[in-house]
């Protein structure tokens, strides 16, 4: 994942390249994504209209905000490609509800929806992502992507 020392320089580079809104993160526990992992402190930088705001990201505070438990980072450890694909399909088919994996996906989607101005706050993004995930829209999007890529020469 992105080391904490690189969060601000990457955010500054995005600003210099004309990016108007983004968030750069170093996840708690050294993960390369936002998580509710108890180990370590996360770091972030919010890019907004040419300004960079540094953020301290505390997994415990984030977990409390979203109403989910703090987890050990090993709860998100990936595996071999086929194992990760199986885990993703389970998630998309609502077979991993309320798991650490689902919470991590919803957390990152919520922030992405907030950063892209689709929602006004993280909880709204969480709820929108939850609806897409459990309502089948996320699985339909993956199925469409797979179908399109199979058409490519």
PDB file of C-alpha atoms in Angstrom:
ATOM      1  CA  UNK A   1       0.000   0.000   0.000  1.00  0.00           C
ATOM      2  CA  UNK A   2       0.870   3.659  -0.117  1.00  0.00           C
ATOM      3  CA  UNK A   3       3.214   4.609   2.727  1.00  0.00           C
ATOM      4  CA  UNK A   4       1.967   7.443   4.956  1.00  0.00           C
ATOM      5  CA  UNK A   5       4.893   9.661   3.888  1.00  0.00           C
ATOM      6  CA  UNK A   6       3.599   9.631   0.296  1.00  0.00           C
ATOM      7  CA  UNK A   7       0.004  10.636   1.005  1.00  0.00           C
ATOM      8  CA  UNK A   8       0.627  14.384   0.880  1.00  0.00           C
ATOM      9  CA  UNK A   9       3.023  14.354  -2.116  1.00  0.00           C
ATOM     10  CA  UNK A  10       0.566  12.245  -4.132  1.00  0.00           C
ATOM     11  CA  UNK A  11      -2.262  14.632  -3.215  1.00  0.00           C
ATOM     12  CA  UNK A  12      -0.100  17.612  -4.226  1.00  0.00           C
ATOM     13  CA  UNK A  13       0.718  15.887  -7.533  1.00  0.00           C
ATOM     14  CA  UNK A  14      -2.985  15.314  -8.201  1.00  0.00           C
ATOM     15  CA  UNK A  15      -3.616  19.006  -7.567  1.00  0.00           C
ATOM     16  CA  UNK A  16      -0.760  19.990  -9.895  1.00  0.00           C
ATOM     17  CA  UNK A  17      -2.233  17.737 -12.583  1.00  0.00           C
ATOM     18  CA  UNK A  18      -5.561  19.562 -12.349  1.00  0.00           C
ATOM     19  CA  UNK A  19      -7.529  17.050 -10.274  1.00  0.00           C
ATOM     20  CA  UNK A  20     -10.365  18.935  -8.612  1.00  0.00           C
ATOM     21  CA  UNK A  21     -11.458  16.380  -6.010  1.00  0.00           C
ATOM     22  CA  UNK A  22      -9.877  13.210  -4.664  1.00  0.00           C
ATOM     23  CA  UNK A  23      -8.871  11.459  -1.473  1.00  0.00           C
ATOM     24  CA  UNK A  24      -5.511   9.754  -1.081  1.00  0.00           C
ATOM     25  CA  UNK A  25      -5.322   7.216   1.747  1.00  0.00           C
ATOM     26  CA  UNK A  26      -2.985   5.003   3.687  1.00  0.00           C
ATOM     27  CA  UNK A  27      -5.278   2.578   5.464  1.00  0.00           C
ATOM     28  CA  UNK A  28      -5.016   1.596   9.107  1.00  0.00           C
ATOM     29  CA  UNK A  29      -2.827  -1.439   9.624  1.00  0.00           C
ATOM     30  CA  UNK A  30      -0.856  -0.656   6.455  1.00  0.00           C
ATOM     31  CA  UNK A  31      -3.690  -1.635   4.134  1.00  0.00           C
ATOM     32  CA  UNK A  32      -3.965   0.111   0.764  1.00  0.00           C
ATOM     33  CA  UNK A  33      -7.613   0.977   1.316  1.00  0.00           C
ATOM     34  CA  UNK A  34      -9.850   2.385   3.977  1.00  0.00           C
ATOM     35  CA  UNK A  35     -10.670  -0.217   6.573  1.00  0.00           C
ATOM     36  CA  UNK A  36     -11.890  -0.687  10.090  1.00  0.00           C
ATOM     37  CA  UNK A  37      -8.651  -2.475  11.050  1.00  0.00           C
ATOM     38  CA  UNK A  38      -7.662  -1.856  14.650  1.00  0.00           C
ATOM     39  CA  UNK A  39      -3.921  -1.987  14.017  1.00  0.00           C
ATOM     40  CA  UNK A  40      -2.359   1.393  13.380  1.00  0.00           C
ATOM     41  CA  UNK A  41      -3.507   4.800  12.315  1.00  0.00           C
ATOM     42  CA  UNK A  42      -4.550   5.654   8.784  1.00  0.00           C
ATOM     43  CA  UNK A  43      -3.562   8.822   6.981  1.00  0.00           C
ATOM     44  CA  UNK A  44      -5.283  10.695   4.231  1.00  0.00           C
ATOM     45  CA  UNK A  45      -5.362  13.830   2.175  1.00  0.00           C
ATOM     46  CA  UNK A  46      -8.453  15.413   0.706  1.00  0.00           C
ATOM     47  CA  UNK A  47      -7.939  17.247  -2.584  1.00  0.00           C
ATOM     48  CA  UNK A  48     -10.669  19.818  -3.123  1.00  0.00           C
ATOM     49  CA  UNK A  49     -10.517  22.604  -5.741  1.00  0.00           C
ATOM     50  CA  UNK A  50      -6.768  23.055  -5.577  1.00  0.00           C
ATOM     51  CA  UNK A  51      -6.470  22.721  -1.809  1.00  0.00           C
ATOM     52  CA  UNK A  52      -5.012  19.771   0.083  1.00  0.00           C
ATOM     53  CA  UNK A  53      -6.279  18.998   3.585  1.00  0.00           C
ATOM     54  CA  UNK A  54      -4.396  16.363   5.580  1.00  0.00           C
ATOM     55  CA  UNK A  55      -6.580  13.887   7.473  1.00  0.00           C
ATOM     56  CA  UNK A  56      -5.979  11.586  10.408  1.00  0.00           C
ATOM     57  CA  UNK A  57      -8.056   8.484   9.798  1.00  0.00           C
ATOM     58  CA  UNK A  58      -8.825   6.539  12.948  1.00  0.00           C
ATOM     59  CA  UNK A  59     -10.371   3.121  12.301  1.00  0.00           C
ATOM     60  CA  UNK A  60     -12.186   3.173  15.633  1.00  0.00           C
ATOM     61  CA  UNK A  61     -13.819   6.535  14.902  1.00  0.00           C
ATOM     62  CA  UNK A  62     -14.739   5.403  11.388  1.00  0.00           C
ATOM     63  CA  UNK A  63     -16.226   2.139  12.701  1.00  0.00           C
ATOM     64  CA  UNK A  64     -18.291   4.049  15.248  1.00  0.00           C
ATOM     65  CA  UNK A  65     -19.514   6.492  12.573  1.00  0.00           C
ATOM     66  CA  UNK A  66     -20.677   3.666  10.303  1.00  0.00           C
ATOM     67  CA  UNK A  67     -21.930   1.468  13.154  1.00  0.00           C
ATOM     68  CA  UNK A  68     -19.677  -1.528  12.490  1.00  0.00           C
ATOM     69  CA  UNK A  69     -17.080  -3.339  14.600  1.00  0.00           C
ATOM     70  CA  UNK A  70     -13.351  -2.743  14.513  1.00  0.00           C
ATOM     71  CA  UNK A  71     -11.573  -5.755  13.020  1.00  0.00           C
ATOM     72  CA  UNK A  72      -8.115  -7.310  12.951  1.00  0.00           C
ATOM     73  CA  UNK A  73      -6.454  -6.502   9.625  1.00  0.00           C
ATOM     74  CA  UNK A  74      -6.074 -10.228   8.913  1.00  0.00           C
ATOM     75  CA  UNK A  75      -9.871 -10.315   8.458  1.00  0.00           C
ATOM     76  CA  UNK A  76      -9.251  -8.648   5.077  1.00  0.00           C
ATOM     77  CA  UNK A  77      -6.287 -10.719   3.972  1.00  0.00           C
ATOM     78  CA  UNK A  78      -6.649 -11.812   0.371  1.00  0.00           C
ATOM     79  CA  UNK A  79      -5.615 -15.079  -1.127  1.00  0.00           C
ATOM     80  CA  UNK A  80      -4.941 -16.562  -4.527  1.00  0.00           C
ATOM     81  CA  UNK A  81      -6.732 -15.067  -7.519  1.00  0.00           C
ATOM     82  CA  UNK A  82      -9.426 -17.759  -7.624  1.00  0.00           C
ATOM     83  CA  UNK A  83     -10.013 -17.404  -3.860  1.00  0.00           C
ATOM     84  CA  UNK A  84     -10.408 -13.637  -4.202  1.00  0.00           C
ATOM     85  CA  UNK A  85     -12.784 -14.096  -7.149  1.00  0.00           C
ATOM     86  CA  UNK A  86     -14.893 -16.520  -5.103  1.00  0.00           C
ATOM     87  CA  UNK A  87     -14.989 -14.046  -2.198  1.00  0.00           C
ATOM     88  CA  UNK A  88     -16.055 -11.237  -4.548  1.00  0.00           C
ATOM     89  CA  UNK A  89     -18.831 -13.332  -6.070  1.00  0.00           C
ATOM     90  CA  UNK A  90     -20.055 -14.284  -2.591  1.00  0.00           C
ATOM     91  CA  UNK A  91     -20.181 -10.613  -1.705  1.00  0.00           C
ATOM     92  CA  UNK A  92     -22.023  -9.684  -4.900  1.00  0.00           C
ATOM     93  CA  UNK A  93     -24.528 -12.497  -4.332  1.00  0.00           C
ATOM     94  CA  UNK A  94     -25.261 -11.278  -0.772  1.00  0.00           C
ATOM     95  CA  UNK A  95     -23.617 -14.333   0.787  1.00  0.00           C
ATOM     96  CA  UNK A  96     -21.148 -12.233   2.804  1.00  0.00           C
ATOM     97  CA  UNK A  97     -23.559  -9.804   4.449  1.00  0.00           C
ATOM     98  CA  UNK A  98     -22.219  -7.924   7.468  1.00  0.00           C
ATOM     99  CA  UNK A  99     -18.754  -9.408   6.975  1.00  0.00           C
ATOM    100  CA  UNK A 100     -15.504  -7.470   7.341  1.00  0.00           C
ATOM    101  CA  UNK A 101     -15.170  -7.731   3.554  1.00  0.00           C
ATOM    102  CA  UNK A 102     -18.588  -6.194   2.933  1.00  0.00           C
ATOM    103  CA  UNK A 103     -17.870  -3.433   5.429  1.00  0.00           C
ATOM    104  CA  UNK A 104     -14.559  -2.607   3.724  1.00  0.00           C
ATOM    105  CA  UNK A 105     -16.222  -2.459   0.306  1.00  0.00           C
ATOM    106  CA  UNK A 106     -19.042  -0.270   1.610  1.00  0.00           C
ATOM    107  CA  UNK A 107     -16.591   2.005   3.431  1.00  0.00           C
ATOM    108  CA  UNK A 108     -14.503   2.623   0.318  1.00  0.00           C
ATOM    109  CA  UNK A 109     -17.575   2.989  -1.893  1.00  0.00           C
ATOM    110  CA  UNK A 110     -19.118   5.469   0.564  1.00  0.00           C
ATOM    111  CA  UNK A 111     -16.033   7.673   0.458  1.00  0.00           C
ATOM    112  CA  UNK A 112     -15.790   7.397  -3.340  1.00  0.00           C
ATOM    113  CA  UNK A 113     -19.426   8.463  -3.659  1.00  0.00           C
ATOM    114  CA  UNK A 114     -18.783  11.380  -1.296  1.00  0.00           C
ATOM    115  CA  UNK A 115     -15.621  12.459  -3.116  1.00  0.00           C
ATOM    116  CA  UNK A 116     -17.446  12.332  -6.459  1.00  0.00           C
ATOM    117  CA  UNK A 117     -20.220  14.564  -5.047  1.00  0.00           C
ATOM    118  CA  UNK A 118     -22.872  11.865  -5.505  1.00  0.00           C
ATOM    119  CA  UNK A 119     -23.791  12.149  -1.803  1.00  0.00           C
ATOM    120  CA  UNK A 120     -23.455  14.818   0.876  1.00  0.00           C
ATOM    121  CA  UNK A 121     -21.975  12.614   3.589  1.00  0.00           C
ATOM    122  CA  UNK A 122     -20.414   9.208   4.118  1.00  0.00           C
ATOM    123  CA  UNK A 123     -23.487   7.545   5.605  1.00  0.00           C
ATOM    124  CA  UNK A 124     -25.503   8.452   2.518  1.00  0.00           C
ATOM    125  CA  UNK A 125     -22.792   6.858   0.379  1.00  0.00           C
ATOM    126  CA  UNK A 126     -22.782   3.755   2.586  1.00  0.00           C
ATOM    127  CA  UNK A 127     -26.541   3.365   2.185  1.00  0.00           C
ATOM    128  CA  UNK A 128     -26.420   3.910  -1.579  1.00  0.00           C
ATOM    129  CA  UNK A 129     -23.608   1.361  -1.949  1.00  0.00           C
ATOM    130  CA  UNK A 130     -25.447  -1.096   0.302  1.00  0.00           C
ATOM    131  CA  UNK A 131     -28.543  -0.792  -1.878  1.00  0.00           C
ATOM    132  CA  UNK A 132     -26.494  -1.419  -5.044  1.00  0.00           C
ATOM    133  CA  UNK A 133     -24.657  -4.347  -3.484  1.00  0.00           C
ATOM    134  CA  UNK A 134     -27.547  -6.159  -1.859  1.00  0.00           C
ATOM    135  CA  UNK A 135     -30.068  -5.166  -4.532  1.00  0.00           C
ATOM    136  CA  UNK A 136     -28.049  -6.844  -7.271  1.00  0.00           C
ATOM    137  CA  UNK A 137     -26.961  -3.758  -9.257  1.00  0.00           C
ATOM    138  CA  UNK A 138     -23.284  -4.322  -8.441  1.00  0.00           C
ATOM    139  CA  UNK A 139     -23.484  -7.957  -9.634  1.00  0.00           C
ATOM    140  CA  UNK A 140     -25.272  -6.841 -12.816  1.00  0.00           C
ATOM    141  CA  UNK A 141     -22.503  -4.311 -13.474  1.00  0.00           C
ATOM    142  CA  UNK A 142     -19.841  -7.022 -13.099  1.00  0.00           C
ATOM    143  CA  UNK A 143     -21.789  -9.393 -15.348  1.00  0.00           C
ATOM    144  CA  UNK A 144     -22.003  -6.654 -18.011  1.00  0.00           C
ATOM    145  CA  UNK A 145     -18.277  -5.984 -17.755  1.00  0.00           C
ATOM    146  CA  UNK A 146     -17.484  -9.690 -18.116  1.00  0.00           C
ATOM    147  CA  UNK A 147     -19.775  -9.973 -21.142  1.00  0.00           C
ATOM    148  CA  UNK A 148     -18.170  -6.960 -22.843  1.00  0.00           C
ATOM    149  CA  UNK A 149     -14.618  -8.180 -22.214  1.00  0.00           C
ATOM    150  CA  UNK A 150     -15.474 -11.573 -23.706  1.00  0.00           C
ATOM    151  CA  UNK A 151     -16.420  -9.814 -26.964  1.00  0.00           C
ATOM    152  CA  UNK A 152     -12.979  -8.260 -27.312  1.00  0.00           C
ATOM    153  CA  UNK A 153     -10.675  -9.877 -29.879  1.00  0.00           C
TER     154      UNK A 153
END
